[in-house]
């Protein structure tokens, strides 16, 4: 059967551009966009993409550290690590909840993660080999996340911004506990110092890659900046992170694996060497050292938790039935 | 699969109080969470959780939104029970309260030099 073709009339496209103009004027005036407000379909799509990737990163981020809970060297470290991993679960939930306000089903997002369609932060596809990695993840990975998220707390979409404010408050604990581990190992035995230096050598470049491709090579940046979803470019945020982190490395006597790293008096920036973008795109594309392992662990956790979900649903159904009978 | 299967308890689709319908029947109902930061403070919207029933929603809300003493009291409300104003109508809807300067103290003139407050 032939379908009638719907041709946009001059009226409807004029209406649409008026709506876009009003939307962009609100953004320019610094207003925040709320779920029921009219928004361009591209804005909604970009936010769903960005927020769900962010939520997935929080969830997958539990895996490398979860591995070390049973191997923490003291009860104090173990308590902190459990609390940190629990926070990451909470952060995932805050952002999934924010993403749902855009009209998407959390279940659908989780399906996309489990079947490998969704992306998450490339950093979690690197293995965690020693206890020092726990310190370095807190210091560098959470440190990088804080730089990113502090700016996202001012993003134009209200629910995302509010989730970020909540997350930023909690992330600071993550970074400090990581840096404390690093500072302790740095003051420790030669073997401990060596373990720390090895972890820094492995995580430094992947941490810089967390900010995403360079501005000249980032397909989404211009649009996201125009709509104030992002407030700073990937390169600006990366530079800010390097400037914050280098003095922290110097303070604990650790070297960063970049022979080109130098302080530039004129700009006040720490200038760093070229990032290996081939590696970045390989890891993003699923060919990192741990992509398969992470997804397999996530799937197993989801399947192993099925009985809990079933029991909760059965309990609720039973309560409803007994409630009806009593009434 | 029978509809009484515990993993497939049917319920109507939910709407975030301030958002769009969450489509499908693939997950537990949605509850909006309100926390009171201290005695005497108002309850404020913190976010939402999915849960099978009120008790379960209360526990999830505590675990997700109260890990650091953020609350002394917690409300969970089925998201579908919340009626929210519509942004498109916000202008005329709130208009009656927007043009009445005489409801504010600075509308009134007082003799110079007198401390009124």
GROMACS .gro file of C-alpha atoms in nm:
model
  444
    1UNK     CA    1   0.000   0.000   0.000
    2UNK     CA    2   0.124   0.341  -0.088
    3UNK     CA    3   0.195   0.560   0.209
    4UNK     CA    4   0.106   0.926   0.186
    5UNK     CA    5   0.422   1.134   0.177
    6UNK     CA    6   0.437   1.399   0.443
    7UNK     CA    7   0.606   1.707   0.309
    8UNK     CA    8   0.695   1.967   0.571
    9UNK     CA    9   0.505   2.280   0.488
   10UNK     CA   10   0.662   2.624   0.499
   11UNK     CA   11   0.454   2.681   0.811
   12UNK     CA   12   0.583   2.381   1.007
   13UNK     CA   13   0.948   2.446   0.927
   14UNK     CA   14   0.906   2.814   1.016
   15UNK     CA   15   0.749   2.702   1.344
   16UNK     CA   16   1.041   2.467   1.407
   17UNK     CA   17   1.304   2.734   1.344
   18UNK     CA   18   1.118   2.972   1.574
   19UNK     CA   19   1.130   2.706   1.846
   20UNK     CA   20   1.502   2.646   1.786
   21UNK     CA   21   1.568   3.021   1.803
   22UNK     CA   22   1.378   3.050   2.132
   23UNK     CA   23   1.563   2.744   2.268
   24UNK     CA   24   1.903   2.883   2.172
   25UNK     CA   25   1.814   3.223   2.319
   26UNK     CA   26   1.735   3.053   2.651
   27UNK     CA   27   2.068   2.870   2.642
   28UNK     CA   28   2.251   3.193   2.557
   29UNK     CA   29   2.079   3.362   2.854
   30UNK     CA   30   2.223   3.088   3.078
   31UNK     CA   31   1.887   2.927   3.151
   32UNK     CA   32   1.875   2.560   3.228
   33UNK     CA   33   1.667   2.328   3.010
   34UNK     CA   34   1.426   2.100   3.194
   35UNK     CA   35   1.283   1.766   3.076
   36UNK     CA   36   0.940   1.887   2.961
   37UNK     CA   37   1.079   2.192   2.779
   38UNK     CA   38   1.087   2.185   2.402
   39UNK     CA   39   1.433   2.089   2.277
   40UNK     CA   40   1.578   2.006   1.934
   41UNK     CA   41   1.582   1.632   1.867
   42UNK     CA   42   1.962   1.654   1.820
   43UNK     CA   43   2.001   1.802   2.168
   44UNK     CA   44   1.797   1.517   2.317
   45UNK     CA   45   1.993   1.255   2.120
   46UNK     CA   46   2.332   1.401   2.209
   47UNK     CA   47   2.238   1.413   2.576
   48UNK     CA   48   2.111   1.056   2.578
   49UNK     CA   49   2.436   0.946   2.414
   50UNK     CA   50   2.659   1.142   2.648
   51UNK     CA   51   2.468   1.072   2.971
   52UNK     CA   52   2.425   0.701   2.906
   53UNK     CA   53   2.796   0.663   2.821
   54UNK     CA   54   2.872   0.845   3.143
   55UNK     CA   55   2.639   0.621   3.346
   56UNK     CA   56   2.787   0.308   3.187
   57UNK     CA   57   3.136   0.433   3.274
   58UNK     CA   58   3.040   0.459   3.639
   59UNK     CA   59   2.902   0.105   3.636
   60UNK     CA   60   3.194  -0.053   3.446
   61UNK     CA   61   3.428   0.153   3.666
   62UNK     CA   62   3.330  -0.067   3.959
   63UNK     CA   63   3.498  -0.370   3.801
   64UNK     CA   64   3.872  -0.290   3.807
   65UNK     CA   65   3.850  -0.179   4.170
   66UNK     CA   66   3.603  -0.446   4.278
   67UNK     CA   67   3.874  -0.695   4.187
   68UNK     CA   68   4.094  -0.559   4.465
   69UNK     CA   69   3.848  -0.545   4.756
   70UNK     CA   70   3.958  -0.887   4.882
   71UNK     CA   71   4.324  -0.792   4.841
   72UNK     CA   72   4.326  -0.452   5.014
   73UNK     CA   73   4.630  -0.437   5.246
   74UNK     CA   74   4.443  -0.317   5.556
   75UNK     CA   75   4.093  -0.290   5.696
   76UNK     CA   76   4.105   0.089   5.653
   77UNK     CA   77   4.190   0.057   5.284
   78UNK     CA   78   3.926  -0.212   5.240
   79UNK     CA   79   3.648   0.000   5.395
   80UNK     CA   80   3.741   0.293   5.171
   81UNK     CA   81   3.750   0.079   4.859
   82UNK     CA   82   3.411  -0.078   4.931
   83UNK     CA   83   3.264   0.269   4.991
   84UNK     CA   84   3.418   0.397   4.668
   85UNK     CA   85   3.286   0.109   4.460
   86UNK     CA   86   2.941   0.157   4.616
   87UNK     CA   87   2.958   0.527   4.524
   88UNK     CA   88   3.028   0.438   4.162
   89UNK     CA   89   2.711   0.228   4.157
   90UNK     CA   90   2.523   0.523   4.304
   91UNK     CA   91   2.671   0.760   4.045
   92UNK     CA   92   2.559   0.527   3.768
   93UNK     CA   93   2.208   0.532   3.912
   94UNK     CA   94   2.197   0.914   3.943
   95UNK     CA   95   2.288   0.951   3.578
   96UNK     CA   96   2.060   0.672   3.450
   97UNK     CA   97   1.781   0.846   3.640
   98UNK     CA   98   1.871   1.175   3.471
   99UNK     CA   99   1.883   1.006   3.130
  100UNK     CA  100   1.536   0.861   3.180
  101UNK     CA  101   1.393   1.212   3.202
  102UNK     CA  102   1.475   1.239   2.830
  103UNK     CA  103   1.221   0.967   2.760
  104UNK     CA  104   1.448   0.665   2.740
  105UNK     CA  105   1.414   0.343   2.935
  106UNK     CA  106   1.700   0.250   3.171
  107UNK     CA  107   1.645  -0.115   3.092
  108UNK     CA  108   1.709  -0.041   2.725
  109UNK     CA  109   2.031   0.146   2.811
  110UNK     CA  110   2.155  -0.145   3.022
  111UNK     CA  111   2.076  -0.385   2.738
  112UNK     CA  112   2.291  -0.169   2.509
  113UNK     CA  113   2.577  -0.191   2.756
  114UNK     CA  114   2.548  -0.566   2.805
  115UNK     CA  115   2.529  -0.651   2.435
  116UNK     CA  116   2.827  -0.430   2.355
  117UNK     CA  117   2.648  -0.157   2.155
  118UNK     CA  118   2.712   0.118   2.411
  119UNK     CA  119   3.042   0.288   2.478
  120UNK     CA  120   3.196   0.368   2.813
  121UNK     CA  121   3.516   0.538   2.924
  122UNK     CA  122   3.818   0.381   2.754
  123UNK     CA  123   4.018   0.388   3.079
  124UNK     CA  124   3.833   0.090   3.224
  125UNK     CA  125   3.957  -0.135   2.948
  126UNK     CA  126   4.306  -0.130   3.097
  127UNK     CA  127   4.396  -0.402   3.349
  128UNK     CA  128   4.464  -0.337   3.718
  129UNK     CA  129   4.776  -0.535   3.800
  130UNK     CA  130   4.886  -0.427   4.147
  131UNK     CA  131   4.762  -0.255   4.462
  132UNK     CA  132   4.933   0.063   4.345
  133UNK     CA  133   4.683   0.071   4.059
  134UNK     CA  134   4.409   0.138   4.317
  135UNK     CA  135   4.595   0.447   4.432
  136UNK     CA  136   4.668   0.564   4.079
  137UNK     CA  137   4.308   0.512   3.964
  138UNK     CA  138   4.180   0.726   4.250
  139UNK     CA  139   4.445   0.991   4.194
  140UNK     CA  140   4.455   1.010   3.811
  141UNK     CA  141   4.130   0.855   3.686
  142UNK     CA  142   3.902   1.009   3.947
  143UNK     CA  143   4.112   1.324   3.929
  144UNK     CA  144   4.046   1.348   3.555
  145UNK     CA  145   3.678   1.269   3.610
  146UNK     CA  146   3.650   1.552   3.863
  147UNK     CA  147   3.797   1.805   3.616
  148UNK     CA  148   3.542   1.693   3.359
  149UNK     CA  149   3.248   1.673   3.598
  150UNK     CA  150   3.309   2.006   3.770
  151UNK     CA  151   3.243   2.171   3.434
  152UNK     CA  152   2.951   1.937   3.356
  153UNK     CA  153   2.787   2.056   3.679
  154UNK     CA  154   2.715   2.375   3.480
  155UNK     CA  155   2.578   2.194   3.175
  156UNK     CA  156   2.259   2.334   3.021
  157UNK     CA  157   2.043   2.026   3.092
  158UNK     CA  158   1.905   2.057   3.447
  159UNK     CA  159   1.885   1.690   3.554
  160UNK     CA  160   2.240   1.621   3.428
  161UNK     CA  161   2.377   1.927   3.605
  162UNK     CA  162   2.207   1.830   3.932
  163UNK     CA  163   2.342   1.474   3.914
  164UNK     CA  164   2.691   1.618   3.856
  165UNK     CA  165   2.673   1.847   4.158
  166UNK     CA  166   2.592   1.544   4.374
  167UNK     CA  167   2.866   1.334   4.212
  168UNK     CA  168   3.138   1.601   4.240
  169UNK     CA  169   3.087   1.622   4.616
  170UNK     CA  170   3.147   1.249   4.645
  171UNK     CA  171   3.432   1.214   4.393
  172UNK     CA  172   3.663   1.430   4.602
  173UNK     CA  173   3.684   1.149   4.855
  174UNK     CA  174   3.778   0.910   4.574
  175UNK     CA  175   4.064   1.124   4.457
  176UNK     CA  176   4.201   1.191   4.805
  177UNK     CA  177   4.193   0.826   4.908
  178UNK     CA  178   4.380   0.742   4.586
  179UNK     CA  179   4.640   1.011   4.636
  180UNK     CA  180   4.685   0.901   4.998
  181UNK     CA  181   4.762   0.547   4.877
  182UNK     CA  182   5.013   0.689   4.626
  183UNK     CA  183   5.180   0.918   4.881
  184UNK     CA  184   5.208   0.627   5.127
  185UNK     CA  185   5.366   0.395   4.869
  186UNK     CA  186   5.598   0.676   4.760
  187UNK     CA  187   5.733   0.695   5.117
  188UNK     CA  188   5.756   0.317   5.141
  189UNK     CA  189   6.015   0.053   5.052
  190UNK     CA  190   6.200   0.059   4.717
  191UNK     CA  191   5.969  -0.221   4.599
  192UNK     CA  192   5.661  -0.016   4.688
  193UNK     CA  193   5.799   0.291   4.509
  194UNK     CA  194   5.874   0.081   4.205
  195UNK     CA  195   5.521  -0.064   4.208
  196UNK     CA  196   5.378   0.289   4.224
  197UNK     CA  197   5.600   0.420   3.945
  198UNK     CA  198   5.500   0.125   3.727
  199UNK     CA  199   5.130   0.197   3.785
  200UNK     CA  200   5.177   0.567   3.702
  201UNK     CA  201   5.366   0.474   3.387
  202UNK     CA  202   5.077   0.256   3.272
  203UNK     CA  203   4.791   0.491   3.363
  204UNK     CA  204   4.926   0.838   3.278
  205UNK     CA  205   4.855   0.833   2.903
  206UNK     CA  206   4.520   0.651   2.928
  207UNK     CA  207   4.416   0.913   3.188
  208UNK     CA  208   4.495   1.193   2.939
  209UNK     CA  209   4.290   1.006   2.675
  210UNK     CA  210   3.986   1.014   2.907
  211UNK     CA  211   3.911   1.369   2.791
  212UNK     CA  212   3.842   1.238   2.443
  213UNK     CA  213   3.985   1.324   2.102
  214UNK     CA  214   4.156   1.653   2.037
  215UNK     CA  215   3.918   1.941   1.953
  216UNK     CA  216   4.027   1.932   1.593
  217UNK     CA  217   3.918   1.568   1.576
  218UNK     CA  218   3.609   1.559   1.796
  219UNK     CA  219   3.296   1.524   1.581
  220UNK     CA  220   3.049   1.632   1.849
  221UNK     CA  221   3.231   1.917   2.020
  222UNK     CA  222   3.108   2.222   1.825
  223UNK     CA  223   2.741   2.139   1.863
  224UNK     CA  224   2.777   2.041   2.228
  225UNK     CA  225   2.957   2.367   2.304
  226UNK     CA  226   2.698   2.574   2.117
  227UNK     CA  227   2.419   2.422   2.327
  228UNK     CA  228   2.632   2.446   2.641
  229UNK     CA  229   2.608   2.074   2.706
  230UNK     CA  230   2.984   2.109   2.727
  231UNK     CA  231   3.132   2.430   2.863
  232UNK     CA  232   3.499   2.365   2.782
  233UNK     CA  233   3.669   2.177   2.502
  234UNK     CA  234   3.837   1.838   2.549
  235UNK     CA  235   4.181   1.998   2.508
  236UNK     CA  236   4.108   2.274   2.761
  237UNK     CA  237   4.000   2.021   3.021
  238UNK     CA  238   4.298   1.796   2.950
  239UNK     CA  239   4.538   2.088   2.997
  240UNK     CA  240   4.368   2.184   3.322
  241UNK     CA  241   4.410   1.828   3.449
  242UNK     CA  242   4.780   1.818   3.355
  243UNK     CA  243   4.842   2.154   3.525
  244UNK     CA  244   4.675   2.030   3.844
  245UNK     CA  245   4.841   1.689   3.845
  246UNK     CA  246   5.208   1.755   3.764
  247UNK     CA  247   5.274   1.939   4.093
  248UNK     CA  248   5.105   1.651   4.279
  249UNK     CA  249   5.344   1.405   4.112
  250UNK     CA  250   5.643   1.622   4.198
  251UNK     CA  251   5.527   1.646   4.560
  252UNK     CA  252   5.548   1.269   4.606
  253UNK     CA  253   5.863   1.228   4.397
  254UNK     CA  254   5.706   1.033   4.112
  255UNK     CA  255   5.799   1.089   3.749
  256UNK     CA  256   5.545   1.107   3.469
  257UNK     CA  257   5.627   0.899   3.159
  258UNK     CA  258   5.657   1.191   2.917
  259UNK     CA  259   6.007   1.311   2.820
  260UNK     CA  260   5.855   1.619   2.653
  261UNK     CA  261   5.674   1.739   2.968
  262UNK     CA  262   5.790   2.092   3.057
  263UNK     CA  263   5.656   2.406   3.222
  264UNK     CA  264   5.591   2.693   2.986
  265UNK     CA  265   5.647   3.026   3.165
  266UNK     CA  266   5.461   3.226   2.900
  267UNK     CA  267   5.129   3.038   2.928
  268UNK     CA  268   5.164   2.895   3.278
  269UNK     CA  269   5.085   2.552   3.130
  270UNK     CA  270   5.262   2.220   3.160
  271UNK     CA  271   5.324   2.130   2.796
  272UNK     CA  272   5.296   1.758   2.727
  273UNK     CA  273   5.389   1.524   2.443
  274UNK     CA  274   5.176   1.377   2.166
  275UNK     CA  275   4.900   1.134   2.270
  276UNK     CA  276   4.887   0.800   2.086
  277UNK     CA  277   4.543   0.839   1.930
  278UNK     CA  278   4.573   0.510   1.743
  279UNK     CA  279   4.569   0.335   2.079
  280UNK     CA  280   4.272   0.546   2.193
  281UNK     CA  281   4.059   0.457   1.890
  282UNK     CA  282   4.154   0.090   1.920
  283UNK     CA  283   4.041   0.078   2.282
  284UNK     CA  284   3.720   0.272   2.206
  285UNK     CA  285   3.658   0.033   1.916
  286UNK     CA  286   3.661  -0.268   2.148
  287UNK     CA  287   4.022  -0.378   2.102
  288UNK     CA  288   4.162  -0.265   2.438
  289UNK     CA  289   4.336  -0.510   2.672
  290UNK     CA  290   4.022  -0.577   2.882
  291UNK     CA  291   3.712  -0.486   2.675
  292UNK     CA  292   3.588  -0.845   2.651
  293UNK     CA  293   3.673  -0.929   3.010
  294UNK     CA  294   3.489  -0.622   3.145
  295UNK     CA  295   3.172  -0.691   2.948
  296UNK     CA  296   3.181  -1.058   3.040
  297UNK     CA  297   3.213  -0.966   3.409
  298UNK     CA  298   2.925  -0.715   3.379
  299UNK     CA  299   2.703  -0.971   3.205
  300UNK     CA  300   2.783  -1.235   3.466
  301UNK     CA  301   2.701  -0.991   3.747
  302UNK     CA  302   2.371  -0.904   3.579
  303UNK     CA  303   2.277  -1.269   3.532
  304UNK     CA  304   2.391  -1.368   3.881
  305UNK     CA  305   2.167  -1.094   4.020
  306UNK     CA  306   1.858  -1.218   3.835
  307UNK     CA  307   1.734  -1.421   4.132
  308UNK     CA  308   1.743  -1.108   4.352
  309UNK     CA  309   1.530  -0.916   4.101
  310UNK     CA  310   1.291  -1.210   4.072
  311UNK     CA  311   1.266  -1.248   4.451
  312UNK     CA  312   1.194  -0.875   4.496
  313UNK     CA  313   0.922  -0.884   4.233
  314UNK     CA  314   0.771  -1.202   4.381
  315UNK     CA  315   0.776  -1.051   4.730
  316UNK     CA  316   0.601  -0.735   4.609
  317UNK     CA  317   0.339  -0.942   4.423
  318UNK     CA  318   0.278  -1.148   4.737
  319UNK     CA  319   0.244  -0.835   4.952
  320UNK     CA  320  -0.010  -0.693   4.707
  321UNK     CA  321  -0.216  -1.013   4.717
  322UNK     CA  322  -0.215  -1.040   5.097
  323UNK     CA  323  -0.298  -0.668   5.120
  324UNK     CA  324  -0.599  -0.720   4.895
  325UNK     CA  325  -0.719  -1.016   5.101
  326UNK     CA  326  -0.688  -0.827   5.428
  327UNK     CA  327  -0.892  -0.535   5.295
  328UNK     CA  328   0.565  -1.694   2.930
  329UNK     CA  329   0.283  -1.645   3.175
  330UNK     CA  330   0.212  -1.295   3.301
  331UNK     CA  331   0.252  -1.412   3.660
  332UNK     CA  332   0.619  -1.481   3.598
  333UNK     CA  333   0.798  -1.293   3.871
  334UNK     CA  334   1.040  -1.131   3.629
  335UNK     CA  335   0.761  -1.003   3.415
  336UNK     CA  336   0.513  -0.845   3.654
  337UNK     CA  337   0.307  -0.615   3.435
  338UNK     CA  338   0.250  -0.255   3.527
  339UNK     CA  339   0.171   0.060   3.342
  340UNK     CA  340   0.448   0.277   3.206
  341UNK     CA  341   0.575   0.549   3.435
  342UNK     CA  342   0.655   0.912   3.395
  343UNK     CA  343   0.925   1.101   3.573
  344UNK     CA  344   0.754   1.374   3.770
  345UNK     CA  345   0.933   1.634   3.563
  346UNK     CA  346   0.987   1.432   3.251
  347UNK     CA  347   0.858   1.213   2.978
  348UNK     CA  348   0.698   0.873   2.989
  349UNK     CA  349   0.942   0.592   3.046
  350UNK     CA  350   0.828   0.352   2.783
  351UNK     CA  351   0.775  -0.020   2.800
  352UNK     CA  352   0.707  -0.256   3.084
  353UNK     CA  353   1.058  -0.375   3.125
  354UNK     CA  354   1.143  -0.245   3.467
  355UNK     CA  355   1.010  -0.181   3.813
  356UNK     CA  356   0.789   0.121   3.880
  357UNK     CA  357   0.949   0.459   3.929
  358UNK     CA  358   0.952   0.645   4.261
  359UNK     CA  359   1.059   1.004   4.317
  360UNK     CA  360   1.279   1.056   4.623
  361UNK     CA  361   1.270   1.356   4.858
  362UNK     CA  362   1.523   1.410   5.136
  363UNK     CA  363   1.517   1.636   5.440
  364UNK     CA  364   1.871   1.751   5.514
  365UNK     CA  365   1.808   1.844   5.877
  366UNK     CA  366   1.532   1.890   6.131
  367UNK     CA  367   1.323   2.190   6.031
  368UNK     CA  368   1.447   2.191   5.669
  369UNK     CA  369   1.208   2.127   5.381
  370UNK     CA  370   1.205   1.795   5.197
  371UNK     CA  371   1.374   1.845   4.860
  372UNK     CA  372   1.370   1.638   4.545
  373UNK     CA  373   1.688   1.425   4.529
  374UNK     CA  374   1.620   1.200   4.229
  375UNK     CA  375   1.440   0.877   4.161
  376UNK     CA  376   1.469   0.501   4.199
  377UNK     CA  377   1.302   0.197   4.050
  378UNK     CA  378   1.150  -0.042   4.305
  379UNK     CA  379   0.886  -0.312   4.332
  380UNK     CA  380   0.696  -0.158   4.623
  381UNK     CA  381   0.708   0.122   4.879
  382UNK     CA  382   0.932  -0.060   5.126
  383UNK     CA  383   1.177  -0.156   4.853
  384UNK     CA  384   1.171   0.204   4.721
  385UNK     CA  385   1.252   0.330   5.070
  386UNK     CA  386   1.556   0.099   5.098
  387UNK     CA  387   1.683   0.180   4.748
  388UNK     CA  388   1.638   0.553   4.811
  389UNK     CA  389   1.838   0.525   5.134
  390UNK     CA  390   2.121   0.335   4.961
  391UNK     CA  391   2.135   0.565   4.659
  392UNK     CA  392   2.071   0.909   4.811
  393UNK     CA  393   2.175   0.883   5.179
  394UNK     CA  394   2.524   0.733   5.201
  395UNK     CA  395   2.674   1.027   5.392
  396UNK     CA  396   2.416   1.148   5.639
  397UNK     CA  397   2.239   1.356   5.373
  398UNK     CA  398   1.898   1.306   5.529
  399UNK     CA  399   1.713   1.280   5.859
  400UNK     CA  400   1.389   1.197   5.679
  401UNK     CA  401   1.300   1.043   5.346
  402UNK     CA  402   0.986   1.047   5.129
  403UNK     CA  403   0.929   0.820   4.831
  404UNK     CA  404   0.634   0.894   4.604
  405UNK     CA  405   0.513   0.690   4.304
  406UNK     CA  406   0.618   0.907   4.009
  407UNK     CA  407   0.281   0.846   3.847
  408UNK     CA  408   0.110   1.016   4.145
  409UNK     CA  409   0.279   1.350   4.083
  410UNK     CA  410   0.101   1.613   3.879
  411UNK     CA  411   0.338   1.874   3.736
  412UNK     CA  412   0.284   2.209   3.567
  413UNK     CA  413   0.348   2.227   3.194
  414UNK     CA  414   0.635   2.452   3.072
  415UNK     CA  415   0.434   2.561   2.766
  416UNK     CA  416   0.160   2.701   2.990
  417UNK     CA  417   0.393   2.840   3.253
  418UNK     CA  418   0.350   3.200   3.133
  419UNK     CA  419  -0.028   3.238   3.172
  420UNK     CA  420  -0.041   2.984   3.458
  421UNK     CA  421   0.193   3.175   3.687
  422UNK     CA  422   0.096   3.516   3.555
  423UNK     CA  423  -0.150   3.600   3.837
  424UNK     CA  424   0.141   3.606   4.081
  425UNK     CA  425   0.391   3.782   3.859
  426UNK     CA  426   0.241   4.127   3.810
  427UNK     CA  427   0.150   4.221   4.167
  428UNK     CA  428   0.429   4.444   4.286
  429UNK     CA  429   0.208   4.552   4.577
  430UNK     CA  430   0.264   4.212   4.736
  431UNK     CA  431   0.628   4.303   4.797
  432UNK     CA  432   0.751   4.535   5.072
  433UNK     CA  433   0.953   4.762   4.842
  434UNK     CA  434   0.630   4.867   4.668
  435UNK     CA  435   0.557   5.086   4.972
  436UNK     CA  436   0.713   5.425   5.035
  437UNK     CA  437   0.814   5.516   5.387
  438UNK     CA  438   0.943   5.849   5.522
  439UNK     CA  439   1.315   5.897   5.463
  440UNK     CA  440   1.543   5.796   5.748
  441UNK     CA  441   1.290   5.576   5.927
  442UNK     CA  442   1.401   5.221   5.997
  443UNK     CA  443   1.099   5.005   5.917
  444UNK     CA  444   1.257   4.662   5.961
   0.00000   0.00000   0.00000
